[in-house]
JSON list of C-alpha atoms in Angstrom, two decimals:
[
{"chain": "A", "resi": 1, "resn": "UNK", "atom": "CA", "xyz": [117.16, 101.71, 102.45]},
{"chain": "A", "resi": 2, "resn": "UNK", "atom": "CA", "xyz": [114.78, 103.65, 104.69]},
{"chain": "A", "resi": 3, "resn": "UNK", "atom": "CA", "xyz": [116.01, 103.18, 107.78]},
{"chain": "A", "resi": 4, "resn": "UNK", "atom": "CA", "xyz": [115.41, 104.91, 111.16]},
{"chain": "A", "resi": 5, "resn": "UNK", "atom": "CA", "xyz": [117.04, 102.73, 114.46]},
{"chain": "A", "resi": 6, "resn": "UNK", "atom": "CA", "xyz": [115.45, 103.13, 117.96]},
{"chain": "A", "resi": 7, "resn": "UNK", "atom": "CA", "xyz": [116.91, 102.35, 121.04]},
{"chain": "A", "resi": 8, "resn": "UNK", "atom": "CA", "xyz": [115.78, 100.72, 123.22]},
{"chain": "A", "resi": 9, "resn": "UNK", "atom": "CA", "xyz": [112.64, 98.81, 122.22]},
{"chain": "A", "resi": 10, "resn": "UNK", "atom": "CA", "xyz": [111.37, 98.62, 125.75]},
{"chain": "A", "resi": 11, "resn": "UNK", "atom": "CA", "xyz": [112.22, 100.56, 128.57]},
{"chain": "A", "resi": 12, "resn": "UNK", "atom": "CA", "xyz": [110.09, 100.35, 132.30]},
{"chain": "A", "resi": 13, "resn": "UNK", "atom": "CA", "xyz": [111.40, 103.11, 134.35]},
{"chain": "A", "resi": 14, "resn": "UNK", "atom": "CA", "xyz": [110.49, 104.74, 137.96]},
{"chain": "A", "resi": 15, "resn": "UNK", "atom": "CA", "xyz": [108.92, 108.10, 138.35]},
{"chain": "A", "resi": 16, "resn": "UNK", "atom": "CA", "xyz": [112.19, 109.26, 139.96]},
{"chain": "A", "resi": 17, "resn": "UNK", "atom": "CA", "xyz": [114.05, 108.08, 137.01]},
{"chain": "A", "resi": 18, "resn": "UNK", "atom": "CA", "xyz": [116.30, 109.63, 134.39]},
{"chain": "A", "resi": 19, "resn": "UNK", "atom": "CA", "xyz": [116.09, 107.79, 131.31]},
{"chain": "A", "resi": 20, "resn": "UNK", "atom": "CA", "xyz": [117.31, 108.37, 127.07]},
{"chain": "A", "resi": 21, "resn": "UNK", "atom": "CA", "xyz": [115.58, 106.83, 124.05]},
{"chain": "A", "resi": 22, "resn": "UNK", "atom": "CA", "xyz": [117.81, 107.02, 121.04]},
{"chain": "A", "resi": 23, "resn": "UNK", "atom": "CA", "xyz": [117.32, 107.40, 117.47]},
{"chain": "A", "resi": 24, "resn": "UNK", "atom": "CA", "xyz": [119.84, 107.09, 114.23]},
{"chain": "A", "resi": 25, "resn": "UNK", "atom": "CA", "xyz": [118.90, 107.58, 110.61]},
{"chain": "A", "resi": 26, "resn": "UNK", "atom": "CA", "xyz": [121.95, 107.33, 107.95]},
{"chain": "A", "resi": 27, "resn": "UNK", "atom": "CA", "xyz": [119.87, 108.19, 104.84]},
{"chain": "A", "resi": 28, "resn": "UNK", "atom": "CA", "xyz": [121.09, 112.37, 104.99]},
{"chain": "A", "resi": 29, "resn": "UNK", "atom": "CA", "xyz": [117.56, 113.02, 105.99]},
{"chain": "A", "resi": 30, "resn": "UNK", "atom": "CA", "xyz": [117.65, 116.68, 107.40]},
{"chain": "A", "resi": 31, "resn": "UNK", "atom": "CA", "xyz": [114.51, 116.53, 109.51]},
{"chain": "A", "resi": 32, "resn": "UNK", "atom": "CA", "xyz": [114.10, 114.18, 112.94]},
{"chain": "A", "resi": 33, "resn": "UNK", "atom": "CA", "xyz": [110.69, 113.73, 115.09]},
{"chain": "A", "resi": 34, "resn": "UNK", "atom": "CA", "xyz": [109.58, 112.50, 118.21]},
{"chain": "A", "resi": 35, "resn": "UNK", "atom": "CA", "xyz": [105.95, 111.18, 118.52]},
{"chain": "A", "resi": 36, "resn": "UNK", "atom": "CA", "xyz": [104.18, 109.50, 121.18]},
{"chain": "A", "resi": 37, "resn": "UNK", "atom": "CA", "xyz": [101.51, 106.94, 120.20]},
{"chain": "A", "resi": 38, "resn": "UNK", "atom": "CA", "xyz": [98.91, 105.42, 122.78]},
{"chain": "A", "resi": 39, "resn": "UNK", "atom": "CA", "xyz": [97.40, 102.51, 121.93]},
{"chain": "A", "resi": 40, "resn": "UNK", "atom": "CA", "xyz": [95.42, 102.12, 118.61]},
{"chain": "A", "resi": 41, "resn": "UNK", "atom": "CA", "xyz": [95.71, 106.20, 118.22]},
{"chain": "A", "resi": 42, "resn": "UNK", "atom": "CA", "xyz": [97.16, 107.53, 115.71]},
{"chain": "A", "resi": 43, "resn": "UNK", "atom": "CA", "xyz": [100.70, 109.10, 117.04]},
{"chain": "A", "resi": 44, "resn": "UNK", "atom": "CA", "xyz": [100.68, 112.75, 118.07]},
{"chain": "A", "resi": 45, "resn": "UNK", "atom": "CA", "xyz": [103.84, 114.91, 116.81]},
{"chain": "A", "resi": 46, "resn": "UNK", "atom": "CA", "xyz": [106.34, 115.70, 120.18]},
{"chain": "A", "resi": 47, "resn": "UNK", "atom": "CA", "xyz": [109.23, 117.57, 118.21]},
{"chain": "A", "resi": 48, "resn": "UNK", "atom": "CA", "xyz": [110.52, 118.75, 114.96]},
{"chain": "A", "resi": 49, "resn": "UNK", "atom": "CA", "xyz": [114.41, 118.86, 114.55]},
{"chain": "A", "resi": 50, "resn": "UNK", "atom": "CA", "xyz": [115.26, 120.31, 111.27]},
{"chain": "A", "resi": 51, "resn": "UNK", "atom": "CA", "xyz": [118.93, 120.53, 109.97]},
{"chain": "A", "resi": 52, "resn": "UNK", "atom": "CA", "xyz": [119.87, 119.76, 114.21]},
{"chain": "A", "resi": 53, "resn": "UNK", "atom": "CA", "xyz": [117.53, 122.74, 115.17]},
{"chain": "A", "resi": 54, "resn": "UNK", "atom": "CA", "xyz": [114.60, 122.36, 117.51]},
{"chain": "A", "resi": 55, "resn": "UNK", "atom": "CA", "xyz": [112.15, 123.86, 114.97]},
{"chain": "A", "resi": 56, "resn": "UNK", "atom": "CA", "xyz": [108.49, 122.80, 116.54]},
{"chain": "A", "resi": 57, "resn": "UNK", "atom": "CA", "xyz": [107.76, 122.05, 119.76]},
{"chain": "A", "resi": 58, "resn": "UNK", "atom": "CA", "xyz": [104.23, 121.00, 120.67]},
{"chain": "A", "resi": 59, "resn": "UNK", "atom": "CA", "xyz": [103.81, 122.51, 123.94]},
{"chain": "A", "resi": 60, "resn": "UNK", "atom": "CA", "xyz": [105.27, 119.12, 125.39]},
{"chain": "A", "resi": 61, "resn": "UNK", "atom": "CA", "xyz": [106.26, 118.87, 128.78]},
{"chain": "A", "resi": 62, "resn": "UNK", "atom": "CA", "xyz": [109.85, 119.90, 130.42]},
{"chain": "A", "resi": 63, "resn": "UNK", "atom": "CA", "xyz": [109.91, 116.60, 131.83]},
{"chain": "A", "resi": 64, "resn": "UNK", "atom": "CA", "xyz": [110.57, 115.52, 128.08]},
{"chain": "A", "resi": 65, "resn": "UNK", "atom": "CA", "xyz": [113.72, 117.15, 126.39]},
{"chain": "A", "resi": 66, "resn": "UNK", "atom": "CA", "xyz": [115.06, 116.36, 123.11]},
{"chain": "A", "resi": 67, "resn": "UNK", "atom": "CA", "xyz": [118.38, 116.93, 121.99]},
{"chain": "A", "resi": 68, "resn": "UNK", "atom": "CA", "xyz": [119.65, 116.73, 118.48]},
{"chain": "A", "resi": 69, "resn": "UNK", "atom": "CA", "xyz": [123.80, 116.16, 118.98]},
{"chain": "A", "resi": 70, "resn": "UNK", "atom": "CA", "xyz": [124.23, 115.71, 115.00]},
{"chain": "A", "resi": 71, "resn": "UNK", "atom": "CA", "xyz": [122.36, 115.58, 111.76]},
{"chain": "A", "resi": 72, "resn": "UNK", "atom": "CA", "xyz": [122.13, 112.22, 112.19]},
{"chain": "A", "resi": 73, "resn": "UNK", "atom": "CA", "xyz": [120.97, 111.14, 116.18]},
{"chain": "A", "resi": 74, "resn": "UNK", "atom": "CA", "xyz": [118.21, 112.42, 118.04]},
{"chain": "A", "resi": 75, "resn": "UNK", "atom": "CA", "xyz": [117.69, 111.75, 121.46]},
{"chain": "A", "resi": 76, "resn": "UNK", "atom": "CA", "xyz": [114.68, 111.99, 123.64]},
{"chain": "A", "resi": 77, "resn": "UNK", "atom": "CA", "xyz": [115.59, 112.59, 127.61]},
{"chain": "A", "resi": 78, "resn": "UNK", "atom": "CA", "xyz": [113.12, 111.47, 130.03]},
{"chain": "A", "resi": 79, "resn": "UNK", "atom": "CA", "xyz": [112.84, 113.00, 133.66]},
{"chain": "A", "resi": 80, "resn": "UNK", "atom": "CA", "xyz": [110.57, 112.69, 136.36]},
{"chain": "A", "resi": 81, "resn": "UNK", "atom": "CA", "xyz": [107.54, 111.21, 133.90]},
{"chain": "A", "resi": 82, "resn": "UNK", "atom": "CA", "xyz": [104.38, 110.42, 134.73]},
{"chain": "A", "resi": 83, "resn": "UNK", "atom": "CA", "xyz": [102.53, 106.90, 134.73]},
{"chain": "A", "resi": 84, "resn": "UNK", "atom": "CA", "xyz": [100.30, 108.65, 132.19]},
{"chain": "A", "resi": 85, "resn": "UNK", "atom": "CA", "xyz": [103.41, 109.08, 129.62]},
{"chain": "A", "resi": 86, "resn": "UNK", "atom": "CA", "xyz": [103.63, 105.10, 129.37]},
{"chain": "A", "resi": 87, "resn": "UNK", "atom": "CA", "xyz": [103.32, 104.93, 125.30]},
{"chain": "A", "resi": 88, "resn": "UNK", "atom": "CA", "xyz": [105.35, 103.96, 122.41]},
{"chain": "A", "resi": 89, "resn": "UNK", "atom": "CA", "xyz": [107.57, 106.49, 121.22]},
{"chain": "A", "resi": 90, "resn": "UNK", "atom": "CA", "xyz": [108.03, 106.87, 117.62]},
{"chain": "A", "resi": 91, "resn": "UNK", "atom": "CA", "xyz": [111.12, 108.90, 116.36]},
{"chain": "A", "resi": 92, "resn": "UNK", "atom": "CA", "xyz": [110.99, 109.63, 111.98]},
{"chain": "A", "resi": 93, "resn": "UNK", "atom": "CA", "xyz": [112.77, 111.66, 109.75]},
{"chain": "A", "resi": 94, "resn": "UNK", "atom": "CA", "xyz": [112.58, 113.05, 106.39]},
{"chain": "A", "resi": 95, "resn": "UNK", "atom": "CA", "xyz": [115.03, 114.68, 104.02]},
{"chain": "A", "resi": 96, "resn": "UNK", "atom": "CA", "xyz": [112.56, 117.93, 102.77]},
{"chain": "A", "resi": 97, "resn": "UNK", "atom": "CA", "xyz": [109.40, 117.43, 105.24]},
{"chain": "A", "resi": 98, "resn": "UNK", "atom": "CA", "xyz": [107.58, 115.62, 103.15]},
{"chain": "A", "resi": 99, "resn": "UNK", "atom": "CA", "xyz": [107.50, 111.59, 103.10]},
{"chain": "A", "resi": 100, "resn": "UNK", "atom": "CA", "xyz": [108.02, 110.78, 106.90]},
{"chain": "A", "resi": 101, "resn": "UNK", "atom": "CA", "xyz": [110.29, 107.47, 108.02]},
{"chain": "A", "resi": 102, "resn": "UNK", "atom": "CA", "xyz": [109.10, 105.95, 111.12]},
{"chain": "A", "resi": 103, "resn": "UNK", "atom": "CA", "xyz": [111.49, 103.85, 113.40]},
{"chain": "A", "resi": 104, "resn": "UNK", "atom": "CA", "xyz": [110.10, 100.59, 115.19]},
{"chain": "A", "resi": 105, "resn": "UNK", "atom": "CA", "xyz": [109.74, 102.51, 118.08]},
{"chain": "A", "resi": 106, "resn": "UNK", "atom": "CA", "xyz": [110.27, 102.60, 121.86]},
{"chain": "A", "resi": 107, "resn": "UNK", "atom": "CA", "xyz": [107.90, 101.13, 124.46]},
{"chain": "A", "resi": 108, "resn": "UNK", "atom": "CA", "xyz": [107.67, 103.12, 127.22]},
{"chain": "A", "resi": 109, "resn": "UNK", "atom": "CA", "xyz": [106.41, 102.01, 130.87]},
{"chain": "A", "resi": 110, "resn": "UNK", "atom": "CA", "xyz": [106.53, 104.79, 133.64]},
{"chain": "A", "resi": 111, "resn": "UNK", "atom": "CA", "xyz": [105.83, 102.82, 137.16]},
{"chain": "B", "resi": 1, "resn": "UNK", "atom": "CA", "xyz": [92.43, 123.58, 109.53]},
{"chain": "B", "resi": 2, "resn": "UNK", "atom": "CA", "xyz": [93.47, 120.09, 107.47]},
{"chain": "B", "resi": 3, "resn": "UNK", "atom": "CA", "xyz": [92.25, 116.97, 108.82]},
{"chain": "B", "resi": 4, "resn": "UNK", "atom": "CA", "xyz": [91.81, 113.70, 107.59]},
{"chain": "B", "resi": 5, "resn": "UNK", "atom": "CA", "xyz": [88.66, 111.43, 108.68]},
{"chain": "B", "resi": 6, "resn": "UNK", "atom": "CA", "xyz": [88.83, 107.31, 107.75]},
{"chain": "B", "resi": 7, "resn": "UNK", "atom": "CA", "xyz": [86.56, 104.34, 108.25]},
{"chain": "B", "resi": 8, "resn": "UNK", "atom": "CA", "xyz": [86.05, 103.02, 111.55]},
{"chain": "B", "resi": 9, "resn": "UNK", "atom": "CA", "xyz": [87.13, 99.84, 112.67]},
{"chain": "B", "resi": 10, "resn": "UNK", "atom": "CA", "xyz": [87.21, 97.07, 113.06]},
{"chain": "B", "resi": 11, "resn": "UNK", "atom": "CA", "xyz": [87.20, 95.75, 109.91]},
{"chain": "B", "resi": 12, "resn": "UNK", "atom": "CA", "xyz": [87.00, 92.32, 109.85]},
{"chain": "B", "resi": 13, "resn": "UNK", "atom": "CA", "xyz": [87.34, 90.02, 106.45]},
{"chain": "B", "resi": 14, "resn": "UNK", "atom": "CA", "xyz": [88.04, 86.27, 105.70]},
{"chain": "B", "resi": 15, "resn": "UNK", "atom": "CA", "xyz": [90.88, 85.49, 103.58]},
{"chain": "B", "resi": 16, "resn": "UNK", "atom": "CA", "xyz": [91.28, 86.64, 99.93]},
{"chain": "B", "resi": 17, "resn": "UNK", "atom": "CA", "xyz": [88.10, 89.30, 100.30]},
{"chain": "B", "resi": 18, "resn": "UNK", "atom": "CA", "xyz": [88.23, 92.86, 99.05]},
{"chain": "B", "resi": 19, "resn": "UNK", "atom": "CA", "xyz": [89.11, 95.60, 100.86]},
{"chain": "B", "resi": 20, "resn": "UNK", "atom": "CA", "xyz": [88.35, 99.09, 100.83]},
{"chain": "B", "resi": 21, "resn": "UNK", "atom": "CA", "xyz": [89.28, 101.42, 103.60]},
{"chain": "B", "resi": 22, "resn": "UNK", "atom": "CA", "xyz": [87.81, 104.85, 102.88]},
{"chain": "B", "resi": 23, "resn": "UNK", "atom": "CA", "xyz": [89.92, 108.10, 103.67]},
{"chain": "B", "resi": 24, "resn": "UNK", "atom": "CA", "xyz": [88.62, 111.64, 102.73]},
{"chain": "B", "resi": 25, "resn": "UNK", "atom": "CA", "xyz": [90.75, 114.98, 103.42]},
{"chain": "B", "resi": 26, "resn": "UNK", "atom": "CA", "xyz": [90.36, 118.23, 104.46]},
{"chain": "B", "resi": 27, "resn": "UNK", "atom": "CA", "xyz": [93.23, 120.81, 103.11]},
{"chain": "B", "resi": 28, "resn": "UNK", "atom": "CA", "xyz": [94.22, 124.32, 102.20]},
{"chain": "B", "resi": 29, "resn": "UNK", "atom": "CA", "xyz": [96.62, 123.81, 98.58]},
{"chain": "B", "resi": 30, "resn": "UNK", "atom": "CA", "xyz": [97.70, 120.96, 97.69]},
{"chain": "B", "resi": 31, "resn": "UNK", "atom": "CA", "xyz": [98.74, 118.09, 100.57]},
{"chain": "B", "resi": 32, "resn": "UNK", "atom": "CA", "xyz": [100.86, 115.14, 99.97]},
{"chain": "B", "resi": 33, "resn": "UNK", "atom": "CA", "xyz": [99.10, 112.01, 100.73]},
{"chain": "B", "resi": 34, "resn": "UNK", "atom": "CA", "xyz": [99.65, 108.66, 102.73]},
{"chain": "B", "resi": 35, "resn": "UNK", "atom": "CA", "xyz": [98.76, 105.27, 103.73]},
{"chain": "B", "resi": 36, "resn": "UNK", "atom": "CA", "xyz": [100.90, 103.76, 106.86]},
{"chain": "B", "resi": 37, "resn": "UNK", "atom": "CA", "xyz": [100.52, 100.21, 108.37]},
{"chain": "B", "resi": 38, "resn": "UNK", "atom": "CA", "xyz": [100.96, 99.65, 111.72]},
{"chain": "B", "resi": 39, "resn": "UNK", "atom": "CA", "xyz": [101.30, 95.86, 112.60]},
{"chain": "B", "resi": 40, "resn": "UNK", "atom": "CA", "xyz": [101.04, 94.53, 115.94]},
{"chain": "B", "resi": 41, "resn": "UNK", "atom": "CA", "xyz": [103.57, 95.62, 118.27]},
{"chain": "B", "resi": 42, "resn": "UNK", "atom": "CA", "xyz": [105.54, 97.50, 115.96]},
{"chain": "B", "resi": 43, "resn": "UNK", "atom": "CA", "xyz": [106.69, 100.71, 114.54]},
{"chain": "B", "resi": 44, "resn": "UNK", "atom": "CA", "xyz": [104.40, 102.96, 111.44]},
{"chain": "B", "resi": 45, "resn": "UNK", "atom": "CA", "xyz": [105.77, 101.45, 107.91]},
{"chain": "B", "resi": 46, "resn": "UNK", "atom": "CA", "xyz": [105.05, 103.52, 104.84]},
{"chain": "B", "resi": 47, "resn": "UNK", "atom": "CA", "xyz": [102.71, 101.77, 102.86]},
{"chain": "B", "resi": 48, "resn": "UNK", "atom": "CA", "xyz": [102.31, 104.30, 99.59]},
{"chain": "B", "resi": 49, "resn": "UNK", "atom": "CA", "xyz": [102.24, 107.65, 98.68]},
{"chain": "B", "resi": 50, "resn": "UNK", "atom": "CA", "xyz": [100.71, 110.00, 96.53]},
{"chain": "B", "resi": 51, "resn": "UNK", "atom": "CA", "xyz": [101.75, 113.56, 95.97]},
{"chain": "B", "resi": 52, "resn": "UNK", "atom": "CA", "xyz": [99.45, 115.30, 93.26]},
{"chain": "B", "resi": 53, "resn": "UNK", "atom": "CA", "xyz": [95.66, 114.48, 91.81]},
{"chain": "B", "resi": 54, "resn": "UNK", "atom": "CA", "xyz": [95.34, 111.42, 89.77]},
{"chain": "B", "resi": 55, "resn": "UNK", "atom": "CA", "xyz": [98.93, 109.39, 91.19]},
{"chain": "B", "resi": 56, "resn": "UNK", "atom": "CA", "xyz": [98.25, 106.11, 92.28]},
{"chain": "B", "resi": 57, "resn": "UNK", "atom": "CA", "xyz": [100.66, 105.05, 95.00]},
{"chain": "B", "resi": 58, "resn": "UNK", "atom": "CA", "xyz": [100.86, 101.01, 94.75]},
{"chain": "B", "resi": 59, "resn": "UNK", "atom": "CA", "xyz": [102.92, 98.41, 96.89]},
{"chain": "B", "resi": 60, "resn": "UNK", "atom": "CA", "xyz": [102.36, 95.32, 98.29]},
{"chain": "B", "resi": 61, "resn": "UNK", "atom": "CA", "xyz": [99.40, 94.53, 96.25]},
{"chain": "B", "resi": 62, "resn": "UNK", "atom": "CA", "xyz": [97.78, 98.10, 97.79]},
{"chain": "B", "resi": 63, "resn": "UNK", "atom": "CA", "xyz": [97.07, 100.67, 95.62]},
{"chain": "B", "resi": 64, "resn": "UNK", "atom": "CA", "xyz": [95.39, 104.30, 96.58]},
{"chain": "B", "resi": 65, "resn": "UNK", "atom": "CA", "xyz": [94.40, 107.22, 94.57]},
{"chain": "B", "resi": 66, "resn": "UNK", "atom": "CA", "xyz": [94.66, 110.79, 94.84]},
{"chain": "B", "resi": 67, "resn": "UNK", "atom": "CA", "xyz": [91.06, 112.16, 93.69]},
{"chain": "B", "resi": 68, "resn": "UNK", "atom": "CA", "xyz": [91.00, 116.07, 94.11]},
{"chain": "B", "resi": 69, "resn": "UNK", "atom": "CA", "xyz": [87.33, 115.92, 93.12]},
{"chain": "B", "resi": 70, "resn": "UNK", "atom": "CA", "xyz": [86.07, 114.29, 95.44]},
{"chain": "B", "resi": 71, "resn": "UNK", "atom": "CA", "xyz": [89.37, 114.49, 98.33]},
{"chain": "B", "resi": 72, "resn": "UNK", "atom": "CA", "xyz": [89.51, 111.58, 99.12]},
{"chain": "B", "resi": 73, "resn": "UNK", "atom": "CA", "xyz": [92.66, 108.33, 99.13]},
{"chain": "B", "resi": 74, "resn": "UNK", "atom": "CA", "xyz": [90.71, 105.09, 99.41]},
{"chain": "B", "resi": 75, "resn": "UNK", "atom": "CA", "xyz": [93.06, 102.37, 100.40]},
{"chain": "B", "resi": 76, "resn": "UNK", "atom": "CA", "xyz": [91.91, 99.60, 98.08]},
{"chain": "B", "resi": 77, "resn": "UNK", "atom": "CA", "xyz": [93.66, 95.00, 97.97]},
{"chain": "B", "resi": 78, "resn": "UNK", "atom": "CA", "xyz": [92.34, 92.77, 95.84]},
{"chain": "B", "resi": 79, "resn": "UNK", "atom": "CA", "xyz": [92.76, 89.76, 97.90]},
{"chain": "B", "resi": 80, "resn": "UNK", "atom": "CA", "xyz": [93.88, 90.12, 101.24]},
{"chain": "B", "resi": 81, "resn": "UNK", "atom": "CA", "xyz": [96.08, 87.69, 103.69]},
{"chain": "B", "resi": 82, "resn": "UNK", "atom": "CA", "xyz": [95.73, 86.93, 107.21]},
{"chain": "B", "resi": 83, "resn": "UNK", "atom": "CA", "xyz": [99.20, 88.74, 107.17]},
{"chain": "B", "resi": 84, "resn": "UNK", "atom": "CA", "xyz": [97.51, 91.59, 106.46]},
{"chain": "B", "resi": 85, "resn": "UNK", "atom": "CA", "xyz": [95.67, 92.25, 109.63]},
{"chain": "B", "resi": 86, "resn": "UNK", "atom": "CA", "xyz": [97.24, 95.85, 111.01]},
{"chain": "B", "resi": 87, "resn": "UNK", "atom": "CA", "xyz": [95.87, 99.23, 112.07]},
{"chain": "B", "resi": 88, "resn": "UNK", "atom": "CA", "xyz": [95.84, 101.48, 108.43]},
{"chain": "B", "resi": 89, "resn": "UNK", "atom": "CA", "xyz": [96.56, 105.19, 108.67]},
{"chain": "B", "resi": 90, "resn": "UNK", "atom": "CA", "xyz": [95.99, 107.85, 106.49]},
{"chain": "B", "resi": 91, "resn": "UNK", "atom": "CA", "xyz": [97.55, 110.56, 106.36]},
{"chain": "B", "resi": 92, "resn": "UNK", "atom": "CA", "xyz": [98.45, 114.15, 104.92]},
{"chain": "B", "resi": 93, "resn": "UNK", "atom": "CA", "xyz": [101.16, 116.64, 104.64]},
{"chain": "B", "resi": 94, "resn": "UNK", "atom": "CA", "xyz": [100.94, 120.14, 103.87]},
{"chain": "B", "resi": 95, "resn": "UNK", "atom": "CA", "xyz": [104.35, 120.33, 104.44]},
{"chain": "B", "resi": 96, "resn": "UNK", "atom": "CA", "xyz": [104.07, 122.92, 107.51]},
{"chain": "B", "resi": 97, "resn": "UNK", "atom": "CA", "xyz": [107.58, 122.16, 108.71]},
{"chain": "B", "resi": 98, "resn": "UNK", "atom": "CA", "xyz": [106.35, 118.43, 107.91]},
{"chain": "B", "resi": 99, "resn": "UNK", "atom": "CA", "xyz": [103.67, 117.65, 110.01]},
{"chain": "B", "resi": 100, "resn": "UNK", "atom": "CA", "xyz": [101.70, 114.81, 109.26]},
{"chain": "B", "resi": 101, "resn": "UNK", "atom": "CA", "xyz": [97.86, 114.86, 109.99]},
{"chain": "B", "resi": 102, "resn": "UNK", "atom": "CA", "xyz": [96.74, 111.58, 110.80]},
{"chain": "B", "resi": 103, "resn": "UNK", "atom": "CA", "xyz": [93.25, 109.77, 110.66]},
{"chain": "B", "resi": 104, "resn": "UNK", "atom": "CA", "xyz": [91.55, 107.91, 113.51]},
{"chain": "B", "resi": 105, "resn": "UNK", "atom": "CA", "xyz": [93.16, 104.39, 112.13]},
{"chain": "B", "resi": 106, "resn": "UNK", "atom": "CA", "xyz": [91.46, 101.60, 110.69]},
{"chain": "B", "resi": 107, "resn": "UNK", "atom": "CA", "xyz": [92.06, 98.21, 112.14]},
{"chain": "B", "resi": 108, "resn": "UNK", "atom": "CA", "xyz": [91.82, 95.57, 109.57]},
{"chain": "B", "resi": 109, "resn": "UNK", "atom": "CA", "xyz": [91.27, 91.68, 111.11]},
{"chain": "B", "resi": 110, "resn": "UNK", "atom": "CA", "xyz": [91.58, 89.07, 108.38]},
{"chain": "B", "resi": 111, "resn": "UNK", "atom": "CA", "xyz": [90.71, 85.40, 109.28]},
{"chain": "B", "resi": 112, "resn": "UNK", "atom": "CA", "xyz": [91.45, 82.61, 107.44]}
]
């Protein structure tokens, strides 16, 4: 089973916010991602979390911080976004960095 | 650096056509390849893989192969289904810390 869980699907939230998206994968995969996706683009790689350590960063934003709590649960904290970061948000994983599992995603909507 | 380069979309087909959704690669050594599907409102879903010259990754009546020779992945169906219609990606790995290269996306309309 190839499973990666997002939470939650949708999520509209102020400018002034503070918001979490939530990921879970219970396959022993050793590597977590964030991506954001804008509409019919292909998604563009946030984060790389490999055995719980931040190991790529793509010169994202403070306003987006990831945190990686265990092996299994990556979260993606959300402050003070833009309307401009409205997008889905894909979170994956892998076990050796190779074939990447996508989750269903979150839809983000920054107002 | 790698990069991948696909068909522009739309593609759009009637009902039990052939498809062919070209994908040619750029890469230093030896990539991993991919084809994801994206249906509407949803998440990517791993379609098939290939990891060395000459596989052929098959599923769901897809089937892609890896030609060194000419680096390229063509995503090929015999007969496609309305319930086919999704945005195709292809993809590569070079297995930098796992980073995927993506193409553009292809999206693929099938009517009945």
């Amino acid at each position: 089973d190839t499973e990666v869980t997002q939470t939650p699907k949708h999520l509209v939230m102020g400018m002034t916010n503070k918001k979490s998206l939530k990921c879970e994968q219970h396959m022993g995969h050793r590597a977590m991602y964030w991506y954001k996706q804008k509409a019919k683009k292909p998604p563009e790689l946030m984060f790389v979390y490999s055995y719980e350590k931040l190991s790529i960063n793509e010169s994202v934003p403070s306003r987006f911080s990831p945190e990686c709590p265990n092996s299994s649960l990556l979260n993606l904290h959300l402050h003070a976004l833009q309307p401009e970061d409205s997008a889905l948000y894909l979170c994956a994983s892998s076990l050796s960095g190779n074939t990447i599992y996508f989750g269903e995603g979150s839809w983000l909507t920054v107002v | 650096g790698d990069s991948v380069t696909q068909m522009e979309g739309p593609v759009t087909l009637s009902e039990e056509a052939f498809l062919t959704i070209n994908c040619t690669y750029t890469a230093t050594g030896y990539p991993s390849l991919f084809w994801y599907v994206q249906y509407p409102g949803e998440g990517l879903q791993l379609l098939l893989k290939a990891t060395k010259a000459d596989d052929k990754g098959s599923n769901k009546g897809f089937e892609a192969t890896y030609r060194k020779e000419t680096t390229s992945f063509h995503l090929e169906k015999g007969s496609v289904q309305v319930s086919d219609s999704a945005v195709y990606f292809c993809a590569l790995s070079a297995n930098q810390g796992g980073k995927l290269i993506f193409g553009q996306g292809t999206e693929l309309s099938v009517k009945p």
